[in-house]
Amino acid sequence: MRRRFKVSLLAGTGIITRNHAGLYVMGKGCLKRAQNVNQAESWAMFEAMQLATSYGWSRVIFETDNLNISFYLQKHSHMPPWQSVPLLRQCVNKCNTNTSWSCVFDYRSYNKTDDALAKAARRFHLCG
């Protein structure tokens, strides 16, 4: 009998927070199990929203380099793969309770800092 194992990857996520002037405030790297890139990005968004909630930040703009995630969070359209939907629904619920929160698409070339942080988290098994 053959056993089938769920495919999952160890994804590094990077979260960079900046103030209203664009200056660095803090960063966080995490490792998460994900079945695809969309799910890894959903984990990053969820972690960022938890961070904003824990610090009581009221006006937040979340940036993502994943167009599907951005469209889903902005307009609830362009359904991402089903593995990402439960996390993204939690993100939408958090955004709905914080009306001054928004999510925008940002090209990966502009996100080099959080990309480097995500790679370091994955390479060195960092969390925090």
GROMACS .gro file of N, CA and C in nm:
model
  384
    1MET      N    1   0.084  -0.118   0.000
    1MET     CA    2   0.000   0.000   0.000
    1MET      C    3   0.089   0.125   0.000
    2ARG      N    4   0.056   0.217  -0.085
    2ARG     CA    5   0.131   0.343  -0.092
    2ARG      C    6   0.066   0.445  -0.002
    3ARG      N    7   0.147   0.518   0.066
    3ARG     CA    8   0.096   0.628   0.147
    3ARG      C    9   0.120   0.758   0.074
    4ARG      N   10   0.024   0.844   0.083
    4ARG     CA   11   0.040   0.977   0.026
    4ARG      C   12   0.061   1.075   0.140
    5PHE      N   13   0.160   1.157   0.124
    5PHE     CA   14   0.189   1.258   0.224
    5PHE      C   15   0.152   1.394   0.169
    6LYS      N   16   0.098   1.475   0.254
    6LYS     CA   17   0.066   1.612   0.214
    6LYS      C   18   0.195   1.685   0.180
    7VAL      N   19   0.192   1.755   0.073
    7VAL     CA   20   0.307   1.836   0.036
    7VAL      C   21   0.303   1.963   0.121
    8SER      N   22   0.412   1.991   0.187
    8SER     CA   23   0.421   2.118   0.258
    8SER      C   24   0.566   2.163   0.255
    9LEU      N   25   0.583   2.290   0.263
    9LEU     CA   26   0.717   2.344   0.263
    9LEU      C   27   0.734   2.430   0.386
   10LEU      N   28   0.855   2.446   0.425
   10LEU     CA   29   0.887   2.534   0.536
   10LEU      C   30   0.912   2.671   0.477
   11ALA      N   31   0.823   2.762   0.505
   11ALA     CA   32   0.829   2.895   0.446
   11ALA      C   33   0.877   2.996   0.549
   12GLY      N   34   0.969   3.080   0.507
   12GLY     CA   35   1.011   3.192   0.590
   12GLY      C   36   0.929   3.314   0.555
   13THR      N   37   0.879   3.383   0.657
   13THR     CA   38   0.804   3.506   0.632
   13THR      C   39   0.878   3.622   0.697
   14GLY      N   40   0.872   3.736   0.633
   14GLY     CA   41   0.936   3.855   0.687
   14GLY      C   42   0.836   3.969   0.698
   15ILE      N   43   0.837   4.033   0.813
   15ILE     CA   44   0.746   4.145   0.837
   15ILE      C   45   0.832   4.265   0.876
   16ILE      N   46   0.819   4.372   0.802
   16ILE     CA   47   0.890   4.496   0.831
   16ILE      C   48   0.784   4.601   0.864
   17THR      N   49   0.801   4.670   0.975
   17THR     CA   50   0.708   4.777   1.009
   17THR      C   51   0.781   4.911   0.997
   18ARG      N   52   0.709   5.006   0.941
   18ARG     CA   53   0.762   5.141   0.923
   18ARG      C   54   0.660   5.241   0.976
   19ASN      N   55   0.709   5.356   1.015
   19ASN     CA   56   0.618   5.460   1.063
   19ASN      C   57   0.563   5.541   0.945
   20HIS      N   58   0.488   5.646   0.975
   20HIS     CA   59   0.424   5.726   0.871
   20HIS      C   60   0.525   5.793   0.777
   21ALA      N   61   0.648   5.811   0.823
   21ALA     CA   62   0.751   5.872   0.739
   21ALA      C   63   0.832   5.768   0.661
   22GLY      N   64   0.798   5.641   0.677
   22GLY     CA   65   0.868   5.535   0.606
   22GLY      C   66   0.993   5.487   0.675
   23LEU      N   67   1.017   5.531   0.799
   23LEU     CA   68   1.136   5.489   0.873
   23LEU      C   69   1.111   5.356   0.944
   24TYR      N   70   1.213   5.274   0.949
   24TYR     CA   71   1.206   5.141   1.010
   24TYR      C   72   1.168   5.151   1.158
   25VAL      N   73   1.073   5.068   1.201
   25VAL     CA   74   1.033   5.059   1.342
   25VAL      C   75   1.080   4.926   1.399
   26MET      N   76   1.041   4.815   1.335
   26MET     CA   77   1.083   4.682   1.380
   26MET      C   78   1.062   4.581   1.268
   27GLY      N   79   1.122   4.466   1.287
   27GLY     CA   80   1.105   4.357   1.191
   27GLY      C   81   1.084   4.227   1.264
   28LYS      N   82   1.027   4.131   1.194
   28LYS     CA   83   1.001   4.001   1.253
   28LYS      C   84   1.010   3.896   1.144
   29GLY      N   85   1.075   3.787   1.173
   29GLY     CA   86   1.083   3.675   1.082
   29GLY      C   87   1.020   3.554   1.147
   30CYS      N   88   0.952   3.473   1.071
   30CYS     CA   89   0.885   3.353   1.123
   30CYS      C   90   0.900   3.238   1.025
   31LEU      N   91   0.890   3.118   1.077
   31LEU     CA   92   0.882   2.998   0.995
   31LEU      C   93   0.742   2.942   1.007
   32LYS      N   94   0.684   2.906   0.896
   32LYS     CA   95   0.550   2.847   0.893
   32LYS      C   96   0.549   2.733   0.792
   33ARG      N   97   0.467   2.634   0.818
   33ARG     CA   98   0.444   2.529   0.719
   33ARG      C   99   0.336   2.579   0.624
   34ALA      N  100   0.362   2.565   0.496
   34ALA     CA  101   0.267   2.611   0.396
   34ALA      C  102   0.265   2.513   0.280
   35GLN      N  103   0.152   2.506   0.214
   35GLN     CA  104   0.138   2.414   0.101
   35GLN      C  105   0.169   2.482  -0.032
   36ASN      N  106   0.173   2.614  -0.031
   36ASN     CA  107   0.206   2.687  -0.154
   36ASN      C  108   0.244   2.830  -0.118
   37VAL      N  109   0.284   2.905  -0.216
   37VAL     CA  110   0.329   3.042  -0.195
   37VAL      C  111   0.216   3.130  -0.142
   38ASN      N  112   0.095   3.109  -0.193
   38ASN     CA  113  -0.018   3.189  -0.146
   38ASN      C  114  -0.044   3.167   0.003
   39GLN      N  115  -0.033   3.044   0.047
   39GLN     CA  116  -0.056   3.016   0.188
   39GLN      C  117   0.055   3.076   0.274
   40ALA      N  118   0.177   3.073   0.226
   40ALA     CA  119   0.288   3.136   0.299
   40ALA      C  120   0.266   3.286   0.312
   41GLU      N  121   0.222   3.349   0.205
   41GLU     CA  122   0.194   3.494   0.209
   41GLU      C  123   0.074   3.524   0.299
   42SER      N  124  -0.022   3.433   0.302
   42SER     CA  125  -0.138   3.450   0.391
   42SER      C  126  -0.093   3.444   0.537
   43TRP      N  127  -0.001   3.353   0.569
   43TRP     CA  128   0.054   3.348   0.705
   43TRP      C  129   0.125   3.478   0.740
   44ALA      N  130   0.201   3.531   0.646
   44ALA     CA  131   0.272   3.657   0.672
   44ALA      C  132   0.173   3.770   0.700
   45MET      N  133   0.066   3.776   0.622
   45MET     CA  134  -0.034   3.881   0.642
   45MET      C  135  -0.102   3.863   0.778
   46PHE      N  136  -0.135   3.740   0.813
   46PHE     CA  137  -0.198   3.712   0.941
   46PHE      C  138  -0.107   3.752   1.057
   47GLU      N  139   0.021   3.717   1.048
   47GLU     CA  140   0.118   3.754   1.152
   47GLU      C  141   0.131   3.906   1.163
   48ALA      N  142   0.133   3.974   1.049
   48ALA     CA  143   0.144   4.121   1.050
   48ALA      C  144   0.022   4.184   1.117
   49MET      N  145  -0.095   4.128   1.090
   49MET     CA  146  -0.216   4.182   1.151
   49MET      C  147  -0.221   4.155   1.301
   50GLN      N  148  -0.172   4.039   1.342
   50GLN     CA  149  -0.164   4.011   1.486
   50GLN      C  150  -0.067   4.107   1.554
   51LEU      N  151   0.044   4.136   1.488
   51LEU     CA  152   0.142   4.230   1.542
   51LEU      C  153   0.080   4.369   1.557
   52ALA      N  154   0.011   4.414   1.455
   52ALA     CA  155  -0.054   4.546   1.460
   52ALA      C  156  -0.159   4.551   1.571
   53THR      N  157  -0.234   4.443   1.587
   53THR     CA  158  -0.335   4.436   1.692
   53THR      C  159  -0.271   4.440   1.830
   54SER      N  160  -0.163   4.364   1.847
   54SER     CA  161  -0.098   4.357   1.980
   54SER      C  162  -0.039   4.491   2.022
   55TYR      N  163   0.003   4.573   1.926
   55TYR     CA  164   0.057   4.705   1.958
   55TYR      C  165  -0.050   4.814   1.957
   56GLY      N  166  -0.172   4.778   1.920
   56GLY     CA  167  -0.281   4.874   1.921
   56GLY      C  168  -0.272   4.980   1.812
   57TRP      N  169  -0.206   4.945   1.700
   57TRP     CA  170  -0.194   5.041   1.591
   57TRP      C  171  -0.329   5.056   1.522
   58SER      N  172  -0.371   5.180   1.503
   58SER     CA  173  -0.504   5.203   1.448
   58SER      C  174  -0.503   5.228   1.297
   59ARG      N  175  -0.402   5.293   1.245
   59ARG     CA  176  -0.395   5.321   1.101
   59ARG      C  177  -0.278   5.244   1.042
   60VAL      N  178  -0.312   5.142   0.965
   60VAL     CA  179  -0.209   5.053   0.912
   60VAL      C  180  -0.235   5.027   0.764
   61ILE      N  181  -0.128   5.030   0.687
   61ILE     CA  182  -0.133   4.989   0.546
   61ILE      C  183  -0.045   4.865   0.534
   62PHE      N  184  -0.107   4.754   0.501
   62PHE     CA  185  -0.034   4.628   0.482
   62PHE      C  186   0.003   4.619   0.336
   63GLU      N  187   0.129   4.586   0.310
   63GLU     CA  188   0.176   4.571   0.173
   63GLU      C  189   0.211   4.426   0.149
   64THR      N  190   0.175   4.376   0.033
   64THR     CA  191   0.209   4.240  -0.006
   64THR      C  192   0.255   4.239  -0.151
   65ASP      N  193   0.343   4.147  -0.183
   65ASP     CA  194   0.388   4.134  -0.321
   65ASP      C  195   0.314   4.021  -0.393
   66ASN      N  196   0.205   3.975  -0.332
   66ASN     CA  197   0.123   3.871  -0.393
   66ASN      C  198  -0.008   3.934  -0.440
   67LEU      N  199  -0.025   3.942  -0.570
   67LEU     CA  200  -0.139   4.010  -0.628
   67LEU      C  201  -0.272   3.943  -0.590
   68ASN      N  202  -0.275   3.810  -0.587
   68ASN     CA  203  -0.398   3.738  -0.550
   68ASN      C  204  -0.441   3.772  -0.408
   69ILE      N  205  -0.347   3.773  -0.315
   69ILE     CA  206  -0.377   3.804  -0.175
   69ILE      C  207  -0.427   3.948  -0.165
   70SER      N  208  -0.359   4.039  -0.232
   70SER     CA  209  -0.397   4.180  -0.228
   70SER      C  210  -0.539   4.200  -0.280
   71PHE      N  211  -0.571   4.141  -0.396
   71PHE     CA  212  -0.705   4.155  -0.453
   71PHE      C  213  -0.810   4.095  -0.359
   72TYR      N  214  -0.780   3.980  -0.302
   72TYR     CA  215  -0.878   3.916  -0.213
   72TYR      C  216  -0.905   4.003  -0.091
   73LEU      N  217  -0.800   4.058  -0.031
   73LEU     CA  218  -0.819   4.139   0.088
   73LEU      C  219  -0.885   4.273   0.057
   74GLN      N  220  -0.862   4.326  -0.061
   74GLN     CA  221  -0.922   4.455  -0.099
   74GLN      C  222  -1.067   4.441  -0.143
   75LYS      N  223  -1.095   4.340  -0.224
   75LYS     CA  224  -1.225   4.332  -0.290
   75LYS      C  225  -1.295   4.199  -0.273
   76HIS      N  226  -1.233   4.106  -0.201
   76HIS     CA  227  -1.286   3.971  -0.185
   76HIS      C  228  -1.309   3.905  -0.321
   77SER      N  229  -1.219   3.932  -0.413
   77SER     CA  230  -1.228   3.873  -0.546
   77SER      C  231  -1.098   3.796  -0.574
   78HIS      N  232  -1.092   3.737  -0.691
   78HIS     CA  233  -0.975   3.658  -0.731
   78HIS      C  234  -0.939   3.557  -0.622
   79MET      N  235  -1.027   3.461  -0.600
   79MET     CA  236  -1.006   3.362  -0.494
   79MET      C  237  -0.870   3.296  -0.506
   80PRO      N  238  -0.792   3.302  -0.399
   80PRO     CA  239  -0.665   3.230  -0.397
   80PRO      C  240  -0.691   3.081  -0.379
   81PRO      N  241  -0.589   2.997  -0.388
   81PRO     CA  242  -0.610   2.854  -0.365
   81PRO      C  243  -0.678   2.830  -0.230
   82TRP      N  244  -0.758   2.725  -0.223
   82TRP     CA  245  -0.843   2.700  -0.107
   82TRP      C  246  -0.766   2.689   0.024
   83GLN      N  247  -0.639   2.648   0.020
   83GLN     CA  248  -0.561   2.635   0.143
   83GLN      C  249  -0.543   2.769   0.213
   84SER      N  250  -0.548   2.877   0.140
   84SER     CA  251  -0.524   3.010   0.195
   84SER      C  252  -0.650   3.077   0.248
   85VAL      N  253  -0.766   3.031   0.207
   85VAL     CA  254  -0.891   3.101   0.237
   85VAL      C  255  -0.920   3.115   0.386
   86PRO      N  256  -0.905   3.011   0.471
   86PRO     CA  257  -0.935   3.030   0.614
   86PRO      C  258  -0.852   3.141   0.679
   87LEU      N  259  -0.723   3.145   0.649
   87LEU     CA  260  -0.638   3.251   0.704
   87LEU      C  261  -0.679   3.388   0.652
   88LEU      N  262  -0.708   3.395   0.524
   88LEU     CA  263  -0.744   3.523   0.465
   88LEU      C  264  -0.879   3.574   0.516
   89ARG      N  265  -0.970   3.483   0.544
   89ARG     CA  266  -1.098   3.526   0.602
   89ARG      C  267  -1.076   3.589   0.739
   90GLN      N  268  -0.983   3.532   0.816
   90GLN     CA  269  -0.950   3.592   0.946
   90GLN      C  270  -0.890   3.731   0.926
   91CYS      N  271  -0.806   3.745   0.824
   91CYS     CA  272  -0.748   3.877   0.794
   91CYS      C  273  -0.856   3.977   0.754
   92VAL      N  274  -0.951   3.933   0.671
   92VAL     CA  275  -1.060   4.021   0.630
   92VAL      C  276  -1.141   4.063   0.751
   93ASN      N  277  -1.169   3.970   0.841
   93ASN     CA  278  -1.245   4.003   0.963
   93ASN      C  279  -1.170   4.106   1.047
   94LYS      N  280  -1.039   4.091   1.059
   94LYS     CA  281  -0.960   4.190   1.134
   94LYS      C  282  -0.965   4.327   1.066
   95CYS      N  283  -0.955   4.327   0.934
   95CYS     CA  284  -0.961   4.454   0.860
   95CYS      C  285  -1.098   4.519   0.874
   96ASN      N  286  -1.203   4.438   0.875
   96ASN     CA  287  -1.338   4.493   0.888
   96ASN      C  288  -1.362   4.556   1.024
   97THR      N  289  -1.296   4.505   1.127
   97THR     CA  290  -1.312   4.564   1.260
   97THR      C  291  -1.222   4.685   1.278
   98ASN      N  292  -1.120   4.698   1.196
   98ASN     CA  293  -1.029   4.813   1.199
   98ASN      C  294  -1.045   4.887   1.066
   99THR      N  295  -1.139   4.977   1.060
   99THR     CA  296  -1.176   5.039   0.933
   99THR      C  297  -1.066   5.123   0.870
  100SER      N  298  -0.967   5.163   0.946
  100SER     CA  299  -0.860   5.243   0.887
  100SER      C  300  -0.740   5.157   0.845
  101TRP      N  301  -0.761   5.026   0.837
  101TRP     CA  302  -0.659   4.936   0.785
  101TRP      C  303  -0.685   4.913   0.637
  102SER      N  304  -0.577   4.897   0.561
  102SER     CA  305  -0.592   4.865   0.420
  102SER      C  306  -0.478   4.775   0.374
  103CYS      N  307  -0.496   4.715   0.259
  103CYS     CA  308  -0.394   4.627   0.203
  103CYS      C  309  -0.369   4.670   0.059
  104VAL      N  310  -0.242   4.683   0.023
  104VAL     CA  311  -0.207   4.724  -0.112
  104VAL      C  312  -0.103   4.630  -0.171
  105PHE      N  313  -0.101   4.624  -0.301
  105PHE     CA  314  -0.001   4.545  -0.373
  105PHE      C  315   0.125   4.627  -0.388
  106ASP      N  316   0.240   4.564  -0.367
  106ASP     CA  317   0.369   4.629  -0.383
  106ASP      C  318   0.461   4.532  -0.456
  107TYR      N  319   0.528   4.577  -0.557
  107TYR     CA  320   0.616   4.488  -0.633
  107TYR      C  321   0.728   4.432  -0.547
  108ARG      N  322   0.764   4.308  -0.573
  108ARG     CA  323   0.867   4.241  -0.495
  108ARG      C  324   0.998   4.319  -0.495
  109SER      N  325   1.028   4.387  -0.603
  109SER     CA  326   1.153   4.463  -0.611
  109SER      C  327   1.158   4.575  -0.507
  110TYR      N  328   1.041   4.619  -0.457
  110TYR     CA  329   1.037   4.721  -0.352
  110TYR      C  330   1.044   4.660  -0.213
  111ASN      N  331   1.034   4.529  -0.202
  111ASN     CA  332   1.030   4.460  -0.074
  111ASN      C  333   1.158   4.382  -0.045
  112LYS      N  334   1.271   4.434  -0.084
  112LYS     CA  335   1.395   4.360  -0.067
  112LYS      C  336   1.430   4.334   0.079
  113THR      N  337   1.395   4.425   0.168
  113THR     CA  338   1.428   4.408   0.309
  113THR      C  339   1.351   4.293   0.370
  114ASP      N  340   1.220   4.289   0.351
  114ASP     CA  341   1.144   4.180   0.411
  114ASP      C  342   1.170   4.048   0.338
  115ASP      N  343   1.207   4.053   0.210
  115ASP     CA  344   1.246   3.932   0.139
  115ASP      C  345   1.374   3.874   0.201
  116ALA      N  346   1.470   3.960   0.231
  116ALA     CA  347   1.594   3.915   0.295
  116ALA      C  348   1.566   3.859   0.434
  117LEU      N  349   1.476   3.923   0.508
  117LEU     CA  350   1.440   3.875   0.641
  117LEU      C  351   1.373   3.738   0.634
  118ALA      N  352   1.284   3.718   0.538
  118ALA     CA  353   1.218   3.589   0.520
  118ALA      C  354   1.318   3.480   0.485
  119LYS      N  355   1.415   3.511   0.398
  119LYS     CA  356   1.518   3.413   0.362
  119LYS      C  357   1.606   3.378   0.482
  120ALA      N  358   1.639   3.477   0.564
  120ALA     CA  359   1.719   3.452   0.685
  120ALA      C  360   1.642   3.366   0.784
  121ALA      N  361   1.512   3.395   0.801
  121ALA     CA  362   1.430   3.315   0.894
  121ALA      C  363   1.428   3.169   0.849
  122ARG      N  364   1.416   3.149   0.720
  122ARG     CA  365   1.413   3.012   0.669
  122ARG      C  366   1.550   2.945   0.680
  123ARG      N  367   1.654   3.015   0.644
  123ARG     CA  368   1.787   2.956   0.644
  123ARG      C  369   1.837   2.923   0.784
  124PHE      N  370   1.813   3.014   0.878
  124PHE     CA  371   1.866   2.998   1.013
  124PHE      C  372   1.761   2.952   1.114
  125HIS      N  373   1.643   2.918   1.066
  125HIS     CA  374   1.532   2.871   1.152
  125HIS      C  375   1.504   2.970   1.263
  126LEU      N  376   1.487   3.096   1.225
  126LEU     CA  377   1.460   3.203   1.321
  126LEU      C  378   1.310   3.222   1.338
  127CYS      N  379   1.272   3.267   1.452
  127CYS     CA  380   1.135   3.309   1.474
  127CYS      C  381   1.135   3.417   1.580
  128GLY      N  382   1.096   3.536   1.540
  128GLY     CA  383   1.092   3.644   1.636
  128GLY      C  384   1.154   3.769   1.580
   0.00000   0.00000   0.00000
